[in-house]
């Protein structure tokens, strides 16, 4: 049995590397839906349809014991639909607003995410529940996930474009400044060192990848309680699928660099954006 990790592109690799650290003996199947990238501006009903189609395909294809939606744009929308449609346990990724609200000294935090995540009712409910006594500045970025994809695949960054995307996160008002930026998209941790260089003052950048991996481990242990025996067998090779298939050689090389063996996604009827 394997652990499925899914994102719209290579962003979910930030979660995959932490999952590997906490579940070293599990085989991982990574699905990068680069054929649907970016998810940030999809209409909600079309995105739900595409994701249910993708999970239906991959849960039938592999024997999956746990599925991780390594994407905020998807998780803030689709977790109830997935849990009612499929029997496997699901773990989602949502903006780390609660830990940011607990940690802030200035009482001013920014949440940097895709327009989809920023506009979701779920994100607003996180603020109402955990951060109603602090200032939460929501910053919707249309370009950052694309900049991260490009950076990871080609090792190039347009610093001016990056600055334009992160600039609204920094608020200096009435003697107080933003002190935490929540990275509300799994692509963004790949850019955090570049973001640090551009920041006008130091802030805490919250990357939730490790917390997601630990949550996944806890759900795994509840669902399949450990029997006390340590397996000496090495797990089968980790696999990856890109829904664009051959259309994206740089992404393919990147996945191989993460130790994933690429398999063809093939012809699968999926909802498209138009
Ligand atoms: N990595 C995704 C997220 O966490 C989304 C990027 C996109 O497809 O726009 O939100």
CSV table of C-alpha atoms and ligand atoms in Angstrom, one decimal:
chain,number,residue,atom,x,y,z
A,1,UNK,CA,0.0,0.0,0.0
A,2,UNK,CA,1.2,3.6,-0.7
A,3,UNK,CA,0.7,7.2,0.3
A,4,UNK,CA,-0.7,9.5,-2.4
A,5,UNK,CA,0.5,13.1,-2.4
A,6,UNK,CA,-1.3,15.4,-4.9
A,7,UNK,CA,-0.8,19.1,-6.0
A,8,UNK,CA,-1.3,21.2,-9.1
A,9,UNK,CA,2.4,21.0,-10.0
A,10,UNK,CA,5.7,20.7,-8.2
A,11,UNK,CA,4.6,22.6,-5.1
A,12,UNK,CA,3.5,19.5,-3.2
A,13,UNK,CA,7.2,18.4,-3.2
A,14,UNK,CA,7.7,20.7,-0.2
A,15,UNK,CA,5.2,18.4,1.6
A,16,UNK,CA,6.6,15.2,0.1
A,17,UNK,CA,10.1,15.8,1.5
A,18,UNK,CA,8.7,16.2,5.0
A,19,UNK,CA,6.4,13.1,4.6
A,20,UNK,CA,9.4,11.1,3.6
A,21,UNK,CA,11.2,12.2,6.7
A,22,UNK,CA,8.4,11.0,9.0
A,23,UNK,CA,7.4,7.9,7.1
A,24,UNK,CA,10.6,6.6,5.6
A,25,UNK,CA,9.3,3.1,5.0
A,26,UNK,CA,6.2,4.1,3.0
A,27,UNK,CA,6.0,4.1,-0.8
A,28,UNK,CA,4.9,7.5,-2.1
A,29,UNK,CA,2.9,8.1,-5.3
A,30,UNK,CA,3.1,11.8,-6.3
A,31,UNK,CA,0.6,13.3,-8.7
A,32,UNK,CA,1.4,16.7,-10.1
A,33,UNK,CA,-1.6,18.0,-12.0
A,34,UNK,CA,0.4,20.4,-14.2
A,35,UNK,CA,-2.2,19.9,-16.9
A,36,UNK,CA,-4.6,21.9,-14.6
A,37,UNK,CA,-2.0,24.3,-13.3
A,38,UNK,CA,-2.6,26.9,-11.9
A,39,UNK,CA,-5.5,26.0,-9.6
A,40,UNK,CA,-5.7,29.5,-8.1
A,41,UNK,CA,-8.1,31.0,-10.6
A,42,UNK,CA,-10.3,28.0,-11.4
A,43,UNK,CA,-14.1,28.3,-10.8
A,44,UNK,CA,-14.9,26.2,-7.7
A,45,UNK,CA,-17.3,23.8,-9.2
A,46,UNK,CA,-15.0,22.9,-12.1
A,47,UNK,CA,-12.0,22.4,-9.8
A,48,UNK,CA,-14.0,20.1,-7.5
A,49,UNK,CA,-15.0,18.0,-10.6
A,50,UNK,CA,-11.5,17.8,-11.9
A,51,UNK,CA,-10.1,16.8,-8.5
A,52,UNK,CA,-12.7,14.1,-7.9
A,53,UNK,CA,-11.9,12.8,-11.3
A,54,UNK,CA,-8.2,12.7,-10.5
A,55,UNK,CA,-8.6,11.0,-7.2
A,56,UNK,CA,-11.1,8.5,-8.7
A,57,UNK,CA,-8.4,7.6,-11.3
A,58,UNK,CA,-5.4,7.3,-8.9
A,59,UNK,CA,-7.3,5.6,-6.0
A,60,UNK,CA,-8.4,2.9,-8.5
A,61,UNK,CA,-4.9,2.6,-10.0
A,62,UNK,CA,-2.9,2.2,-6.8
A,63,UNK,CA,-3.6,0.6,-3.4
A,64,UNK,CA,-3.6,3.8,-1.4
A,65,UNK,CA,-3.7,3.8,2.4
A,66,UNK,CA,-3.6,7.6,2.9
A,67,UNK,CA,-4.1,10.5,0.6
A,68,UNK,CA,-2.5,14.0,1.2
A,69,UNK,CA,-3.9,17.0,-0.7
A,70,UNK,CA,-0.7,19.0,-0.7
A,71,UNK,CA,-2.4,22.1,-2.0
A,72,UNK,CA,-4.2,24.9,-0.1
A,73,UNK,CA,-6.2,25.9,-3.1
A,74,UNK,CA,-7.7,22.4,-3.4
A,75,UNK,CA,-7.9,21.6,0.3
A,76,UNK,CA,-9.8,24.8,1.3
A,77,UNK,CA,-12.5,23.7,-1.1
A,78,UNK,CA,-12.7,19.9,-1.5
A,79,UNK,CA,-12.0,18.0,1.7
A,80,UNK,CA,-15.7,17.3,2.5
A,81,UNK,CA,-16.4,16.1,-1.1
A,82,UNK,CA,-13.4,13.8,-1.0
A,83,UNK,CA,-14.2,12.4,2.5
A,84,UNK,CA,-17.8,11.6,1.4
A,85,UNK,CA,-16.8,10.1,-2.0
A,86,UNK,CA,-13.9,7.8,-1.0
A,87,UNK,CA,-13.1,5.5,1.9
A,88,UNK,CA,-9.4,6.3,2.3
A,89,UNK,CA,-8.3,8.8,5.0
A,90,UNK,CA,-7.5,12.2,3.6
A,91,UNK,CA,-5.2,14.9,5.1
A,92,UNK,CA,-5.4,18.4,3.7
A,93,UNK,CA,-3.3,21.5,3.7
A,94,UNK,CA,-4.8,24.8,4.9
A,95,UNK,CA,-3.2,28.2,5.7
A,96,UNK,CA,-1.4,28.2,9.1
A,97,UNK,CA,-3.5,31.0,10.5
A,98,UNK,CA,-4.0,29.5,13.9
A,99,UNK,CA,-0.2,29.1,14.7
A,100,UNK,CA,0.5,32.5,13.2
A,101,UNK,CA,-2.2,34.1,15.5
A,102,UNK,CA,-0.7,32.3,18.5
A,103,UNK,CA,2.9,33.5,17.7
A,104,UNK,CA,2.5,37.1,16.5
A,105,UNK,CA,3.9,39.8,18.8
A,106,UNK,CA,2.7,42.8,16.8
A,107,UNK,CA,-0.8,41.4,16.2
A,108,UNK,CA,-0.3,41.9,12.5
A,109,UNK,CA,0.0,38.9,10.2
A,110,UNK,CA,-0.2,38.5,6.4
A,111,UNK,CA,-1.6,35.4,4.6
A,112,UNK,CA,0.0,35.0,1.2
A,113,UNK,CA,-1.9,32.6,-1.1
A,114,UNK,CA,-3.6,32.1,-4.4
A,115,UNK,CA,-6.8,34.0,-5.2
A,116,UNK,CA,-8.8,30.8,-4.8
A,117,UNK,CA,-7.5,30.2,-1.2
A,118,UNK,CA,-7.8,33.9,-0.2
A,119,UNK,CA,-11.5,34.0,-1.3
A,120,UNK,CA,-12.6,30.7,0.2
A,121,UNK,CA,-15.2,30.7,2.9
A,122,UNK,CA,-13.0,28.1,4.7
A,123,UNK,CA,-10.2,30.6,5.0
A,124,UNK,CA,-12.5,33.2,6.4
A,125,UNK,CA,-13.8,30.6,8.9
A,126,UNK,CA,-10.2,30.0,10.1
A,127,UNK,CA,-9.8,33.7,10.7
A,128,UNK,CA,-13.1,34.0,12.6
A,129,UNK,CA,-12.2,31.0,14.7
A,130,UNK,CA,-8.5,31.6,15.5
A,131,UNK,CA,-7.6,35.2,14.7
A,132,UNK,CA,-10.5,37.5,15.3
A,133,UNK,CA,-8.5,39.6,17.8
A,134,UNK,CA,-5.6,40.4,15.5
A,135,UNK,CA,-5.1,42.1,12.1
A,136,UNK,CA,-5.1,39.6,9.3
A,137,UNK,CA,-4.0,41.0,5.9
A,138,UNK,CA,-5.0,38.7,3.1
A,139,UNK,CA,-2.7,38.9,0.0
A,140,UNK,CA,-3.9,37.1,-3.2
A,141,UNK,CA,-1.1,36.4,-5.6
A,142,UNK,CA,-1.8,35.5,-9.2
A,143,UNK,CA,1.9,35.1,-10.1
A,144,UNK,CA,3.8,33.5,-7.2
A,145,UNK,CA,3.0,29.8,-7.9
A,146,UNK,CA,4.1,30.3,-11.5
A,147,UNK,CA,7.3,32.0,-10.3
A,148,UNK,CA,8.0,29.1,-8.0
A,149,UNK,CA,7.4,26.5,-10.8
A,150,UNK,CA,9.8,28.4,-13.0
A,151,UNK,CA,12.4,28.8,-10.3
A,152,UNK,CA,12.3,25.1,-9.4
A,153,UNK,CA,12.5,23.9,-13.0
A,154,UNK,CA,15.0,26.5,-14.4
A,155,UNK,CA,16.7,27.9,-11.3
A,156,UNK,CA,15.9,31.5,-12.4
A,157,UNK,CA,14.0,34.2,-10.5
A,158,UNK,CA,12.7,37.6,-11.6
A,159,UNK,CA,13.3,39.5,-8.4
A,160,UNK,CA,11.2,42.5,-9.4
A,161,UNK,CA,8.2,40.3,-10.2
A,162,UNK,CA,8.7,38.5,-6.9
A,163,UNK,CA,8.9,41.8,-5.0
A,164,UNK,CA,5.6,43.0,-6.6
A,165,UNK,CA,3.9,39.8,-5.4
A,166,UNK,CA,5.1,39.9,-1.8
A,167,UNK,CA,5.2,43.7,-1.3
A,168,UNK,CA,1.5,43.9,0.0
A,169,UNK,CA,2.4,41.6,2.8
A,170,UNK,CA,4.5,44.2,4.6
A,171,UNK,CA,2.4,46.7,6.6
A,172,UNK,CA,3.9,49.4,8.8
A,173,UNK,CA,1.1,51.2,10.6
A,174,UNK,CA,0.7,53.1,13.8
A,175,UNK,CA,4.1,52.1,15.1
A,176,UNK,CA,3.5,48.4,14.4
A,177,UNK,CA,4.7,46.1,11.6
A,178,UNK,CA,3.7,42.8,10.2
A,179,UNK,CA,5.8,40.2,11.9
A,180,UNK,CA,4.5,36.9,10.4
A,181,UNK,CA,3.8,35.9,6.8
A,182,UNK,CA,1.9,32.6,6.4
A,183,UNK,CA,2.9,30.8,3.2
A,184,UNK,CA,-0.6,29.7,2.2
A,185,UNK,CA,0.5,27.8,-0.9
A,186,UNK,CA,2.7,24.7,-1.0
A,187,UNK,CA,4.8,26.2,-3.9
A,188,UNK,CA,5.9,29.2,-1.8
A,189,UNK,CA,8.4,27.6,0.6
A,190,UNK,CA,10.7,27.0,-2.5
A,191,UNK,CA,11.0,30.7,-2.8
A,192,UNK,CA,11.4,31.6,0.8
A,193,UNK,CA,15.1,32.3,0.7
A,194,UNK,CA,14.6,34.7,-2.2
A,195,UNK,CA,11.7,36.3,-0.4
A,196,UNK,CA,13.9,36.8,2.7
A,197,UNK,CA,16.4,38.7,0.7
A,198,UNK,CA,13.7,41.2,-0.5
A,199,UNK,CA,11.9,41.7,2.8
A,200,UNK,CA,12.1,45.3,4.1
A,201,UNK,CA,12.3,43.9,7.6
A,202,UNK,CA,12.7,40.4,9.1
A,203,UNK,CA,9.5,38.4,9.5
A,204,UNK,CA,8.7,34.8,10.4
A,205,UNK,CA,7.6,32.9,7.2
A,206,UNK,CA,5.4,30.1,8.3
A,207,UNK,CA,5.8,26.9,6.2
A,208,UNK,CA,3.3,24.3,7.2
A,209,UNK,CA,4.9,21.3,5.5
A,210,UNK,CA,6.3,19.7,8.6
A,211,UNK,CA,3.0,20.1,10.5
A,212,UNK,CA,1.2,18.5,7.6
A,213,UNK,CA,3.6,15.5,7.5
A,214,UNK,CA,3.2,15.1,11.3
A,215,UNK,CA,-0.6,15.2,11.0
A,216,UNK,CA,-0.5,12.6,8.2
A,217,UNK,CA,1.7,10.4,10.4
A,218,UNK,CA,-0.8,10.7,13.2
A,219,UNK,CA,-3.8,9.8,10.9
A,220,UNK,CA,-1.8,6.9,9.6
A,221,UNK,CA,-1.1,5.6,13.1
A,222,UNK,CA,-4.7,5.9,14.1
A,223,UNK,CA,-5.9,4.1,11.0
A,224,UNK,CA,-3.2,1.4,10.9
A,225,UNK,CA,-1.9,1.1,14.5
A,226,UNK,CA,1.8,0.1,14.5
A,227,UNK,CA,2.4,-3.5,15.5
A,228,UNK,CA,5.7,-2.9,17.1
A,229,UNK,CA,7.7,-4.7,14.4
A,230,UNK,CA,10.2,-2.7,12.5
A,231,UNK,CA,10.2,-3.6,8.8
A,232,UNK,CA,13.6,-4.4,7.4
A,233,UNK,CA,12.4,-4.3,3.8
A,234,UNK,CA,13.1,-1.2,1.8
A,235,UNK,CA,9.9,0.2,0.3
A,236,UNK,CA,9.3,0.1,-3.4
A,237,UNK,CA,10.5,3.1,-5.5
A,238,UNK,CA,8.5,6.2,-5.1
A,239,UNK,CA,6.4,7.0,-8.2
A,240,UNK,CA,5.3,10.2,-9.9
A,241,UNK,CA,2.8,11.2,-12.5
A,242,UNK,CA,2.4,14.5,-14.3
A,243,UNK,CA,-0.9,15.0,-16.0
A,244,UNK,CA,0.7,16.9,-18.8
A,245,UNK,CA,2.8,13.8,-19.5
A,246,UNK,CA,5.6,14.6,-22.0
A,247,UNK,CA,4.7,18.3,-22.3
A,248,UNK,CA,7.0,19.4,-19.4
A,249,UNK,CA,10.5,18.0,-19.5
A,250,UNK,CA,11.9,20.4,-16.9
A,251,UNK,CA,9.3,19.3,-14.4
A,252,UNK,CA,10.0,15.7,-15.2
A,253,UNK,CA,13.7,16.2,-14.5
A,254,UNK,CA,12.9,17.9,-11.2
A,255,UNK,CA,10.7,15.0,-10.1
A,256,UNK,CA,13.5,12.5,-11.0
A,257,UNK,CA,15.9,14.7,-9.0
A,258,UNK,CA,13.6,14.1,-6.0
A,259,UNK,CA,14.1,10.4,-6.4
A,260,UNK,CA,10.7,9.8,-8.1
A,261,UNK,CA,10.3,7.3,-11.0
A,262,UNK,CA,8.0,8.9,-13.6
A,263,UNK,CA,5.1,6.9,-15.0
A,264,UNK,CA,2.8,8.0,-17.8
A,265,UNK,CA,-0.5,9.5,-16.8
A,266,UNK,CA,-2.0,8.5,-20.1
A,267,UNK,CA,-5.5,9.4,-21.4
A,268,UNK,CA,-7.8,10.2,-18.5
A,269,UNK,CA,-11.0,12.1,-19.1
A,270,UNK,CA,-10.8,15.1,-16.7
A,271,UNK,CA,-12.7,18.4,-16.4
A,272,UNK,CA,-10.8,21.3,-18.0
A,273,UNK,CA,-11.1,25.0,-16.9
A,274,UNK,CA,-13.2,26.1,-19.9
B,1,LIG,N1,0.3,24.6,-4.6
B,1,LIG,C1,-1.0,25.1,-4.6
B,1,LIG,C2,-1.5,25.6,-3.2
B,1,LIG,O1,-1.0,25.2,-2.2
B,1,LIG,C3,-1.6,25.9,-5.7
B,1,LIG,C4,-0.9,26.6,-6.8
B,1,LIG,C5,-1.8,26.8,-8.0
B,1,LIG,O2,-2.1,25.8,-8.7
B,1,LIG,O3,-2.2,27.9,-8.2
B,1,LIG,O4,-2.4,26.4,-3.1
